[in-house]
Coordinates of C-alpha atoms and ligand atoms in Angstrom, one line a residue:
M1 CA -128.3 113.6 -46.3
Q2 CA -128.1 112.7 -49.9
Q3 CA -131.2 110.7 -50.8
P4 CA -130.8 107.1 -51.9
S5 CA -131.3 107.4 -55.6
G6 CA -132.3 105.5 -58.6
S7 CA -131.7 101.8 -59.2
G8 CA -131.6 100.0 -62.5
A9 CA -134.6 98.0 -61.3
G10 CA -136.7 101.0 -62.3
K11 CA -137.9 102.3 -59.0
A12 CA -136.0 104.2 -56.3
P13 CA -135.3 101.7 -53.5
E14 CA -137.2 103.7 -50.9
D15 CA -140.4 103.3 -53.1
D16 CA -140.0 99.6 -53.2
D17 CA -142.3 97.5 -51.0
G18 CA -140.1 94.5 -51.5
G19 CA -143.3 92.7 -52.5
G20 CA -143.4 88.9 -52.7
R21 CA -140.3 88.2 -50.6
K22 CA -140.5 85.6 -48.0
G23 CA -139.7 86.4 -44.4
S24 CA -136.4 85.2 -43.0
V25 CA -134.0 86.1 -40.1
D26 CA -132.0 88.3 -42.4
D27 CA -135.0 90.0 -43.9
D28 CA -136.4 90.8 -40.4
A29 CA -133.0 92.2 -39.4
T30 CA -133.0 94.6 -42.4
S31 CA -136.7 95.5 -42.4
G32 CA -137.1 99.2 -42.9
N33 CA -133.9 99.3 -44.9
P34 CA -134.3 101.4 -48.1
Y35 CA -132.5 98.8 -50.2
A36 CA -134.1 95.7 -48.8
G37 CA -136.8 95.5 -51.5
L38 CA -134.2 95.9 -54.3
V39 CA -132.0 93.2 -52.8
S40 CA -134.8 90.8 -52.3
R41 CA -136.1 91.4 -55.8
L42 CA -132.7 90.5 -57.2
R43 CA -132.6 87.5 -54.9
A44 CA -135.9 86.3 -56.3
A45 CA -134.6 86.7 -59.8
W46 CA -131.5 84.8 -59.0
L47 CA -133.5 82.0 -57.4
S48 CA -135.7 81.7 -60.5
G49 CA -132.6 80.5 -62.3
K50 CA -132.8 83.1 -65.0
T51 CA -129.1 84.0 -64.9
R52 CA -127.8 80.5 -65.1
P53 CA -128.0 79.6 -68.8
M54 CA -124.9 80.5 -70.8
E55 CA -127.0 82.1 -73.5
Y56 CA -128.4 84.6 -71.0
R57 CA -125.0 85.5 -69.6
V58 CA -123.6 86.0 -73.1
A59 CA -126.5 88.2 -74.1
Q60 CA -126.0 90.4 -71.0
L61 CA -122.2 90.6 -71.6
E62 CA -122.8 91.6 -75.3
A63 CA -125.2 94.3 -74.1
L64 CA -122.5 95.6 -71.8
G65 CA -120.2 95.7 -74.7
R66 CA -122.8 97.7 -76.7
F67 CA -123.0 100.1 -73.8
L68 CA -119.2 100.6 -73.9
D69 CA -119.3 101.1 -77.7
E70 CA -122.4 103.3 -78.0
K71 CA -121.6 105.4 -74.9
K72 CA -117.8 105.7 -75.6
Q73 CA -117.9 109.4 -76.4
E74 CA -120.1 110.2 -73.4
I75 CA -117.7 108.2 -71.1
L76 CA -114.8 110.2 -72.5
E77 CA -116.6 113.5 -71.9
A78 CA -117.8 112.5 -68.4
T79 CA -114.3 111.5 -67.2
K80 CA -112.9 114.7 -68.7
L81 CA -115.5 116.7 -66.8
D82 CA -114.8 114.8 -63.6
M83 CA -111.1 114.9 -63.5
G84 CA -109.8 116.3 -66.8
K85 CA -108.9 112.8 -67.9
P86 CA -107.1 113.0 -71.3
S87 CA -109.1 111.1 -73.8
F88 CA -106.2 108.9 -74.8
E89 CA -105.9 107.8 -71.1
A90 CA -109.6 107.4 -70.7
E91 CA -110.0 105.4 -73.9
F92 CA -107.1 103.1 -73.0
S93 CA -107.8 102.7 -69.3
E94 CA -111.6 102.9 -69.1
I95 CA -112.7 101.4 -72.4
I96 CA -110.0 99.3 -74.0
L97 CA -108.9 97.5 -70.9
C98 CA -112.6 96.9 -69.9
K99 CA -113.4 95.5 -73.4
N100 CA -110.4 93.3 -73.2
E101 CA -111.9 91.7 -70.1
L102 CA -115.2 91.4 -71.9
H103 CA -113.7 89.7 -75.0
E104 CA -111.5 87.4 -73.0
T105 CA -114.6 86.3 -71.1
L106 CA -116.9 85.9 -74.1
N107 CA -114.1 83.9 -75.9
N108 CA -113.7 81.5 -73.0
L109 CA -117.0 81.4 -71.1
S110 CA -118.2 78.0 -72.3
R111 CA -114.9 76.4 -71.2
W112 CA -114.8 78.2 -67.9
M113 CA -118.4 77.2 -67.1
K114 CA -117.8 73.5 -67.7
D115 CA -117.7 71.1 -64.7
E116 CA -114.1 70.3 -63.8
H117 CA -113.8 66.5 -63.4
V118 CA -111.3 65.5 -60.7
G119 CA -109.4 62.4 -59.7
K120 CA -111.0 59.6 -57.8
N121 CA -109.9 56.8 -55.5
S122 CA -110.9 53.2 -56.0
V123 CA -114.0 53.5 -53.7
T124 CA -115.4 56.1 -56.0
R125 CA -114.2 54.8 -59.3
W126 CA -117.8 54.3 -60.7
D127 CA -118.9 57.7 -59.6
S128 CA -118.7 61.2 -61.0
A129 CA -116.6 63.7 -59.0
F130 CA -116.5 67.3 -60.3
I131 CA -116.2 70.9 -59.4
R132 CA -119.3 72.9 -60.4
K133 CA -118.8 76.7 -61.0
D134 CA -121.9 77.9 -59.2
P135 CA -122.9 81.6 -59.1
Y136 CA -122.8 83.0 -55.6
G137 CA -126.3 84.7 -55.9
V138 CA -126.7 88.4 -55.3
V139 CA -123.4 90.3 -55.3
L140 CA -122.5 93.9 -54.6
I141 CA -119.7 95.7 -56.4
I142 CA -118.5 99.0 -54.9
A143 CA -116.1 101.1 -57.0
P144 CA -113.7 104.1 -56.5
W145 CA -113.5 107.3 -58.5
N146 CA -110.1 107.1 -60.2
Y147 CA -111.1 104.7 -63.0
P148 CA -114.8 105.1 -62.5
V149 CA -115.9 103.0 -65.5
N150 CA -113.2 100.2 -65.7
L151 CA -113.2 99.5 -61.9
L152 CA -117.0 99.3 -61.9
L153 CA -117.6 97.4 -65.1
G154 CA -114.5 95.2 -65.1
P155 CA -115.7 93.2 -62.0
L156 CA -119.3 93.3 -63.4
V157 CA -118.1 91.3 -66.5
G158 CA -117.0 88.4 -64.3
A159 CA -120.0 88.7 -62.0
I160 CA -122.4 88.4 -64.9
A161 CA -120.3 85.7 -66.6
A162 CA -120.5 83.6 -63.4
G163 CA -124.3 83.9 -63.4
N164 CA -124.9 86.3 -60.5
C165 CA -127.5 89.1 -60.0
V166 CA -125.6 92.3 -59.3
I167 CA -125.9 95.7 -57.7
I168 CA -123.1 98.1 -58.7
K169 CA -122.4 101.2 -56.8
P170 CA -120.2 103.8 -58.6
S171 CA -118.2 106.4 -56.7
E172 CA -120.2 109.5 -55.8
M173 CA -117.0 111.6 -56.3
T174 CA -117.1 111.4 -60.1
K175 CA -120.6 112.8 -60.5
N176 CA -120.7 113.0 -64.3
T177 CA -119.6 109.4 -64.8
E178 CA -121.9 108.2 -61.9
R179 CA -124.9 109.9 -63.6
L180 CA -124.0 108.5 -67.0
V181 CA -123.7 104.9 -65.7
A182 CA -126.9 105.2 -63.5
E183 CA -129.0 106.6 -66.4
A184 CA -127.7 104.7 -69.4
L185 CA -126.5 101.2 -68.3
P186 CA -129.9 100.0 -67.0
R187 CA -131.2 100.5 -70.5
Y188 CA -128.8 97.8 -71.7
L189 CA -129.0 95.2 -68.9
D190 CA -131.9 93.1 -67.6
K191 CA -133.5 95.2 -64.9
D192 CA -134.7 92.1 -63.0
C193 CA -131.1 91.1 -62.3
F194 CA -128.8 94.1 -62.5
A195 CA -129.1 97.5 -60.8
V196 CA -127.1 100.6 -60.3
V197 CA -127.3 102.2 -56.9
T198 CA -126.0 105.8 -56.6
A199 CA -125.0 106.4 -53.0
G200 CA -122.8 108.4 -50.7
V201 CA -121.3 107.1 -47.5
Q202 CA -124.5 107.2 -45.5
E203 CA -126.6 105.4 -48.1
T204 CA -123.8 102.8 -48.8
T205 CA -123.8 102.1 -45.0
R206 CA -127.5 101.3 -45.2
L207 CA -127.0 99.2 -48.4
L208 CA -124.3 97.2 -46.6
E209 CA -126.8 96.2 -43.9
N210 CA -128.4 93.9 -46.4
K211 CA -127.2 90.4 -46.8
F212 CA -125.2 89.9 -50.0
D213 CA -123.7 86.6 -51.2
Y214 CA -120.4 88.3 -52.3
I215 CA -119.0 91.8 -52.0
F216 CA -116.3 93.1 -54.3
F217 CA -114.9 96.3 -53.1
T218 CA -112.2 98.6 -54.7
G219 CA -111.0 101.5 -52.6
S220 CA -108.9 102.6 -49.7
P221 CA -107.7 100.3 -47.0
S222 CA -109.6 102.3 -44.3
V223 CA -112.9 101.8 -46.1
G224 CA -112.0 98.2 -46.9
R225 CA -112.0 97.6 -43.1
I226 CA -115.5 99.0 -42.9
I227 CA -116.7 96.9 -45.8
M228 CA -115.2 93.7 -44.3
T229 CA -116.8 94.5 -40.9
A230 CA -120.2 94.9 -42.6
A231 CA -119.7 91.7 -44.6
A232 CA -118.7 89.8 -41.5
K233 CA -122.1 90.3 -39.9
H234 CA -123.6 88.1 -42.6
L235 CA -120.4 86.0 -43.1
T236 CA -120.3 87.3 -46.7
P237 CA -117.1 86.6 -48.6
V238 CA -115.3 89.6 -49.9
T239 CA -112.7 90.7 -52.4
L240 CA -110.9 93.8 -51.3
E241 CA -108.9 95.7 -54.0
L242 CA -107.1 98.3 -51.9
G243 CA -104.1 100.6 -52.1
G244 CA -100.9 101.6 -50.5
K245 CA -97.4 102.8 -51.4
N246 CA -95.8 101.0 -54.3
P247 CA -92.0 101.1 -54.2
C248 CA -89.9 101.4 -57.3
Y249 CA -86.2 100.4 -57.0
V250 CA -83.9 101.8 -59.6
S251 CA -80.4 100.1 -59.7
D252 CA -77.2 101.8 -60.7
T253 CA -77.0 99.8 -63.9
C254 CA -79.8 100.8 -66.2
D255 CA -80.7 102.9 -69.2
V256 CA -81.6 106.0 -67.2
Q257 CA -83.6 107.8 -69.9
N258 CA -85.8 104.7 -70.6
V259 CA -86.3 104.3 -66.8
A260 CA -87.3 107.9 -66.5
R261 CA -89.9 107.6 -69.3
R262 CA -91.4 104.4 -67.9
V263 CA -91.5 105.7 -64.3
A264 CA -92.9 109.1 -65.3
W265 CA -95.6 107.5 -67.4
G266 CA -96.7 105.3 -64.6
R267 CA -96.6 108.1 -62.0
F268 CA -98.2 110.9 -64.1
F269 CA -100.8 108.8 -66.0
N270 CA -104.3 109.9 -64.7
A271 CA -102.5 112.7 -62.8
G272 CA -101.0 110.1 -60.5
Q273 CA -104.4 108.8 -59.3
T274 CA -103.7 105.2 -60.0
C275 CA -103.6 102.5 -57.3
I276 CA -100.6 100.8 -59.0
A277 CA -98.6 103.9 -59.7
P278 CA -95.0 103.9 -58.6
D279 CA -95.5 105.8 -55.3
Y280 CA -91.8 106.5 -54.6
V281 CA -88.4 105.7 -56.0
L282 CA -85.5 104.1 -54.0
C283 CA -82.1 104.6 -55.6
S284 CA -78.5 105.6 -54.8
L285 CA -77.5 109.3 -54.5
E286 CA -75.6 108.9 -57.8
M287 CA -78.6 107.5 -59.6
Q288 CA -80.9 110.2 -58.1
E289 CA -78.7 112.8 -59.8
K290 CA -78.9 111.1 -63.2
L291 CA -82.6 110.3 -62.8
L292 CA -83.5 113.9 -62.0
L293 CA -82.0 115.1 -65.3
A294 CA -83.7 112.3 -67.2
L295 CA -87.1 112.9 -65.5
S296 CA -86.8 116.6 -66.2
K297 CA -86.3 116.0 -69.9
T298 CA -89.1 113.4 -69.9
V299 CA -91.7 115.8 -68.3
A300 CA -90.8 118.4 -70.9
D301 CA -91.0 115.8 -73.7
F302 CA -94.4 114.5 -72.4
Y303 CA -96.2 117.7 -71.5
G304 CA -94.2 120.6 -73.0
S305 CA -92.7 123.5 -71.1
S306 CA -96.1 124.3 -69.4
P307 CA -97.8 121.0 -68.4
Q308 CA -100.9 123.0 -67.3
K309 CA -101.6 123.7 -70.9
S310 CA -101.0 120.1 -72.0
P311 CA -104.1 118.2 -73.2
D312 CA -102.4 115.0 -72.0
F313 CA -102.2 115.8 -68.3
G314 CA -105.2 115.3 -66.0
R315 CA -106.5 117.1 -62.9
I316 CA -107.1 116.1 -59.3
A317 CA -110.6 114.7 -58.8
G318 CA -111.7 116.6 -55.7
E319 CA -110.9 119.6 -53.5
K320 CA -110.1 117.5 -50.5
H321 CA -107.5 115.5 -52.4
F322 CA -106.1 118.7 -54.0
Q323 CA -105.5 120.2 -50.5
R324 CA -104.0 117.0 -49.2
L325 CA -101.5 116.8 -52.1
Q326 CA -100.6 120.4 -51.8
D327 CA -99.6 119.8 -48.2
L328 CA -97.4 116.9 -49.2
L329 CA -95.2 119.2 -51.3
C330 CA -93.2 120.2 -48.2
S331 CA -91.3 116.9 -48.2
G332 CA -87.7 116.8 -49.5
Q333 CA -86.7 119.4 -52.2
V334 CA -88.9 120.2 -55.2
V335 CA -86.6 119.7 -58.2
I336 CA -89.2 119.3 -60.9
G337 CA -92.7 120.9 -61.0
G338 CA -94.3 121.9 -57.7
E339 CA -96.7 124.5 -59.2
T340 CA -100.4 124.3 -58.2
D341 CA -103.6 126.0 -59.3
E342 CA -106.5 125.5 -57.0
K343 CA -109.1 126.8 -59.4
E344 CA -108.3 124.0 -61.9
R345 CA -107.2 121.5 -59.2
Y346 CA -103.9 121.4 -61.1
I347 CA -100.8 120.0 -59.6
A348 CA -97.8 120.0 -61.9
P349 CA -95.9 116.7 -62.6
T350 CA -93.6 117.0 -59.6
V351 CA -90.4 115.2 -58.5
L352 CA -89.1 115.6 -54.9
A353 CA -85.4 114.7 -54.2
D354 CA -83.7 113.7 -51.0
V355 CA -86.9 112.7 -49.3
H356 CA -86.6 111.2 -45.9
P357 CA -88.6 108.2 -44.7
S358 CA -90.0 110.3 -41.9
D359 CA -91.3 113.0 -44.3
P360 CA -95.1 113.5 -44.5
I361 CA -95.2 112.2 -48.1
M362 CA -93.8 108.9 -47.0
Q363 CA -96.6 108.3 -44.4
E364 CA -99.5 107.8 -46.8
E365 CA -100.4 106.7 -50.3
I366 CA -99.7 109.8 -52.5
F367 CA -102.4 109.2 -55.2
G368 CA -101.3 112.3 -57.2
P369 CA -98.7 113.5 -59.6
I370 CA -95.8 113.7 -57.1
L371 CA -92.8 111.4 -57.2
P372 CA -90.5 111.4 -54.2
I373 CA -87.0 109.9 -54.4
V374 CA -85.7 108.3 -51.2
P375 CA -81.9 107.7 -51.5
V376 CA -80.7 104.3 -50.3
A377 CA -77.1 102.9 -50.2
N378 CA -77.8 99.8 -52.3
M379 CA -80.3 97.1 -53.3
D380 CA -80.1 95.4 -49.9
E381 CA -81.1 98.6 -48.1
A382 CA -83.9 99.1 -50.7
I383 CA -85.2 95.6 -50.0
D384 CA -85.0 96.1 -46.2
F385 CA -86.9 99.4 -46.7
I386 CA -89.7 97.7 -48.6
N387 CA -89.9 94.7 -46.2
S388 CA -90.2 97.0 -43.2
R389 CA -93.4 98.5 -44.5
E390 CA -97.0 97.3 -45.3
R391 CA -97.0 94.9 -48.2
P392 CA -97.8 96.9 -51.4
L393 CA -100.0 96.3 -54.3
V394 CA -97.0 96.1 -56.6
V395 CA -93.2 96.3 -56.4
Y396 CA -91.3 97.7 -59.3
A397 CA -87.6 97.1 -60.0
F398 CA -85.5 98.5 -62.8
S399 CA -82.1 97.2 -63.8
S400 CA -80.3 96.1 -66.9
N401 CA -79.0 93.2 -64.8
D402 CA -81.7 90.6 -64.6
K403 CA -80.2 89.2 -61.4
V404 CA -81.0 92.5 -59.6
V405 CA -84.6 92.4 -60.8
N406 CA -85.0 88.8 -59.8
Q407 CA -83.4 89.5 -56.3
V408 CA -86.0 92.2 -55.7
L409 CA -88.8 89.9 -56.8
E410 CA -87.4 87.0 -54.7
R411 CA -86.8 88.9 -51.5
T412 CA -90.0 91.1 -51.3
S413 CA -93.7 90.4 -51.1
S414 CA -96.5 92.3 -52.9
G415 CA -99.8 91.8 -54.7
G416 CA -98.0 92.0 -58.1
F417 CA -94.6 92.7 -59.5
C418 CA -93.3 94.4 -62.7
G419 CA -89.6 94.4 -63.7
N420 CA -88.4 97.2 -65.9
D421 CA -91.7 99.0 -66.4
T422 CA -94.7 100.3 -64.6
L423 CA -98.5 99.6 -64.8
M424 CA -98.1 97.3 -67.8
H425 CA -98.7 94.1 -65.8
V426 CA -102.4 95.1 -65.6
T427 CA -102.8 95.0 -69.3
L428 CA -102.5 91.2 -69.3
T429 CA -105.8 89.4 -68.7
S430 CA -103.8 86.3 -68.1
L431 CA -102.3 87.7 -64.9
P432 CA -104.3 87.8 -61.6
F433 CA -104.6 91.3 -60.2
G434 CA -104.9 91.9 -56.4
G435 CA -103.2 92.9 -53.2
I436 CA -101.8 91.1 -50.2
G437 CA -102.0 92.2 -46.6
S438 CA -103.1 95.8 -46.3
S439 CA -103.1 96.2 -50.1
G440 CA -106.0 93.8 -50.5
L441 CA -107.5 90.3 -50.4
G442 CA -108.4 88.2 -53.5
M443 CA -107.8 88.7 -57.1
Y444 CA -109.4 89.3 -60.5
H445 CA -108.9 89.9 -64.2
G446 CA -109.7 87.4 -67.0
K447 CA -110.6 84.0 -65.7
F448 CA -109.7 85.1 -62.2
T449 CA -112.7 87.4 -62.2
F450 CA -115.0 84.5 -63.3
D451 CA -113.5 82.3 -60.5
T452 CA -113.9 85.1 -57.9
F453 CA -117.6 85.3 -58.6
S454 CA -118.1 81.6 -58.7
H455 CA -118.5 79.3 -55.8
H456 CA -116.4 76.2 -56.5
R457 CA -118.9 73.6 -55.5
A458 CA -117.5 70.2 -54.6
C459 CA -119.8 67.5 -56.1
L460 CA -119.7 63.7 -55.9
H461 CA -122.5 61.9 -57.7
R462 CA -122.4 58.3 -56.6
Y463 CA -123.5 55.1 -58.4
M464 CA -126.3 53.4 -56.6
G465 CA -125.2 49.8 -57.3
R466 CA -122.3 47.7 -56.0
E467 CA -123.5 48.0 -52.4
T468 CA -121.2 45.2 -51.2
F469 CA -118.3 47.7 -51.5
N470 CA -120.1 50.1 -49.1
T471 CA -120.7 47.5 -46.4
L472 CA -117.0 47.8 -45.6
R473 CA -117.6 51.2 -44.0
Y474 CA -120.8 50.3 -42.1
P475 CA -120.9 49.1 -38.5
P476 CA -120.3 46.8 -36.9
Y477 CA -116.7 47.9 -37.5
T478 CA -113.8 45.5 -37.5
Q479 CA -110.0 45.9 -37.9
Q480 CA -110.3 43.9 -41.1
K481 CA -112.8 46.4 -42.6
L482 CA -110.6 49.3 -41.5
G483 CA -107.7 47.8 -43.4
M484 CA -109.7 47.4 -46.5
V485 CA -111.1 50.9 -46.2
R486 CA -107.6 52.3 -45.8
A487 CA -106.3 50.4 -48.8
A488 CA -109.2 51.6 -51.0
S489 CA -109.1 55.3 -49.9
E490 CA -105.6 56.0 -48.8
V491 CA -103.6 58.8 -50.5
K492 CA -100.1 57.4 -50.6
R493 CA -97.0 59.6 -50.3
K494 CA -95.2 59.5 -53.6
G495 CA -91.8 57.7 -53.5
A496 CA -92.4 56.4 -49.9
C497 CA -90.9 53.0 -49.5
T498 CA -93.4 50.3 -48.5
L499 CA -91.6 47.2 -47.2
L500 CA -94.5 44.9 -46.9
Ligands
NAD1 P1 -112.7 105.1 -51.0 O1 -112.4 103.9 -50.1 O2 -112.8 106.4 -50.3 O3 -114.1 104.9 -51.7 C1 -114.4 103.7 -52.5 C2 -115.9 103.5 -52.5 O4 -116.3 103.2 -51.2 C3 -116.7 104.6 -53.0 O5 -117.7 104.1 -53.9 C4 -117.3 105.2 -51.8 O6 -118.6 105.7 -52.0 C5 -117.4 104.1 -50.8 N1 -117.3 104.5 -49.5 C6 -116.5 105.4 -49.0 N2 -116.6 105.5 -47.6 C7 -117.5 104.5 -47.3 C8 -118.0 104.1 -46.0 N3 -117.6 104.7 -44.9 N4 -118.9 103.1 -46.0 C9 -119.2 102.5 -47.2 N5 -118.7 102.9 -48.4 C10 -117.9 103.9 -48.4 O7 -111.6 105.2 -52.1 P2 -111.5 106.2 -53.3 O8 -111.0 107.5 -52.7 O9 -112.7 106.3 -54.1 O10 -110.3 105.6 -54.1 C11 -109.0 105.7 -53.8 C12 -108.4 104.5 -53.1 O11 -108.8 103.3 -53.8 C13 -106.9 104.5 -53.0 O12 -106.5 104.0 -51.8 C14 -106.5 103.5 -54.1 O13 -105.3 102.9 -54.0 C15 -107.6 102.5 -54.0 N6 -107.8 101.9 -55.3 C16 -107.4 100.5 -55.4 C17 -107.5 99.9 -56.6 C18 -107.2 98.4 -56.7 O14 -107.5 97.9 -57.8 N7 -106.5 97.8 -55.8 C19 -108.0 100.6 -57.7 C20 -108.3 101.9 -57.6 C21 -108.2 102.6 -56.4

């Protein structure tokens, strides 16, 4: 078994005696757990109130920004070693998008943190009613391997901004990035409040036995269920950022070459290992023919005649995924690509035509550089196809007719939607990002991340005077008192006709 390894709190969790923590039902239940000491140390730091002042949060966020700036080169190198990530793609998806989240947060934090004053009725007119954005406490962030920096540190931005203490657990699959984060990040952040735990499945299972106040998980739907089950034992709220198969409908009226470029970029970026990549195309047989020609030209334009030699095309992150993807190539007909090289874990940018819904590639999330095209008769059939499956993280629709794009939006359900492009909706910090149904639960990005990690505490601070008004609600009760209480507190239906 892989040993539970280093934490940002300085000591390995198993060396920690958890000194100074008070006994409780939860502590008893987790005694002997290798991470109990770490969690309880972070809880003590949170209870001390250290993370609450805005100046503290800003200082930690700025330190996180310095980590991204000063370690940029090392991040690019680590992601290249882990999965041959082209540096353009790594800089854009791991650094720039993460820094956008950071800057958006720093630019708005004082406003987001403010109490939100809300409407009152006549009984509470002298009082103060407001929503306080309270930190949850000690939160756990578990990340996947495909964007090992952004999907770990993006949520961390909001968790710090909201005033929490945080344990982050990077994916063990991307070893070089995991090591870099575990060794370097704790040198930037306050060790009393933020820790990196490196852990495989067995250690993460032990980590999850501890009580957290919030768990933010990004990964597969099957592990999402495990996380939610572990969280349920402590009634811990969760955000689950999961995956699935994202449909991409291409209508007969569109600029085929532009569609091919936008679809190919979304599918082959990060060698297809993107949760929001277009997973399959739905289009008519006529459009399939045109699209295949345009996609073939696009692949040559993007990666040259030998994509394996292109510095702009990545590799599959692990042996298991490589084998799984290779097995999926038997679906439909390979029209573009199809070559593989096990030594490099290379799978060529591939397009499969005439794929049948019952083919193996249509039974699971592809998560690799393979694009199947499933022919459908028309838009209605495409919509029925989408609606008869699990709700995806995103639906894509391409058409030069806005009515078609709007119809697909109107008649389907998914975490997000992007018309006439792929992936680009995640570049906006103003849009919430998250799934629905089996593609996830909850949302983040920009202010949504801050809100995710904040408990919206409902507060009413009453005025101590004017007690005569309160006597109306005290026993002995009378019909007359009830009438006055109703009049003072009732929420009236707008436009309702009152005859009296
Ligand atoms: P995964 O679910 O295998 O692993 C994610 C994390 O969970 C890792 O840190 C891993 O160590 C941990 N983990 C794995 N098994 C565990 C277990 N039994 N108990 C506790 N922890 C466990 O996912 P992955 O292979 O790293 O990533 C690919 C999946 O993630 C795809 O389904 C993809 O769609 C999804 N994903 C979703 C988003 C999103 O934002 N919605 C982003 C990226 C990836």
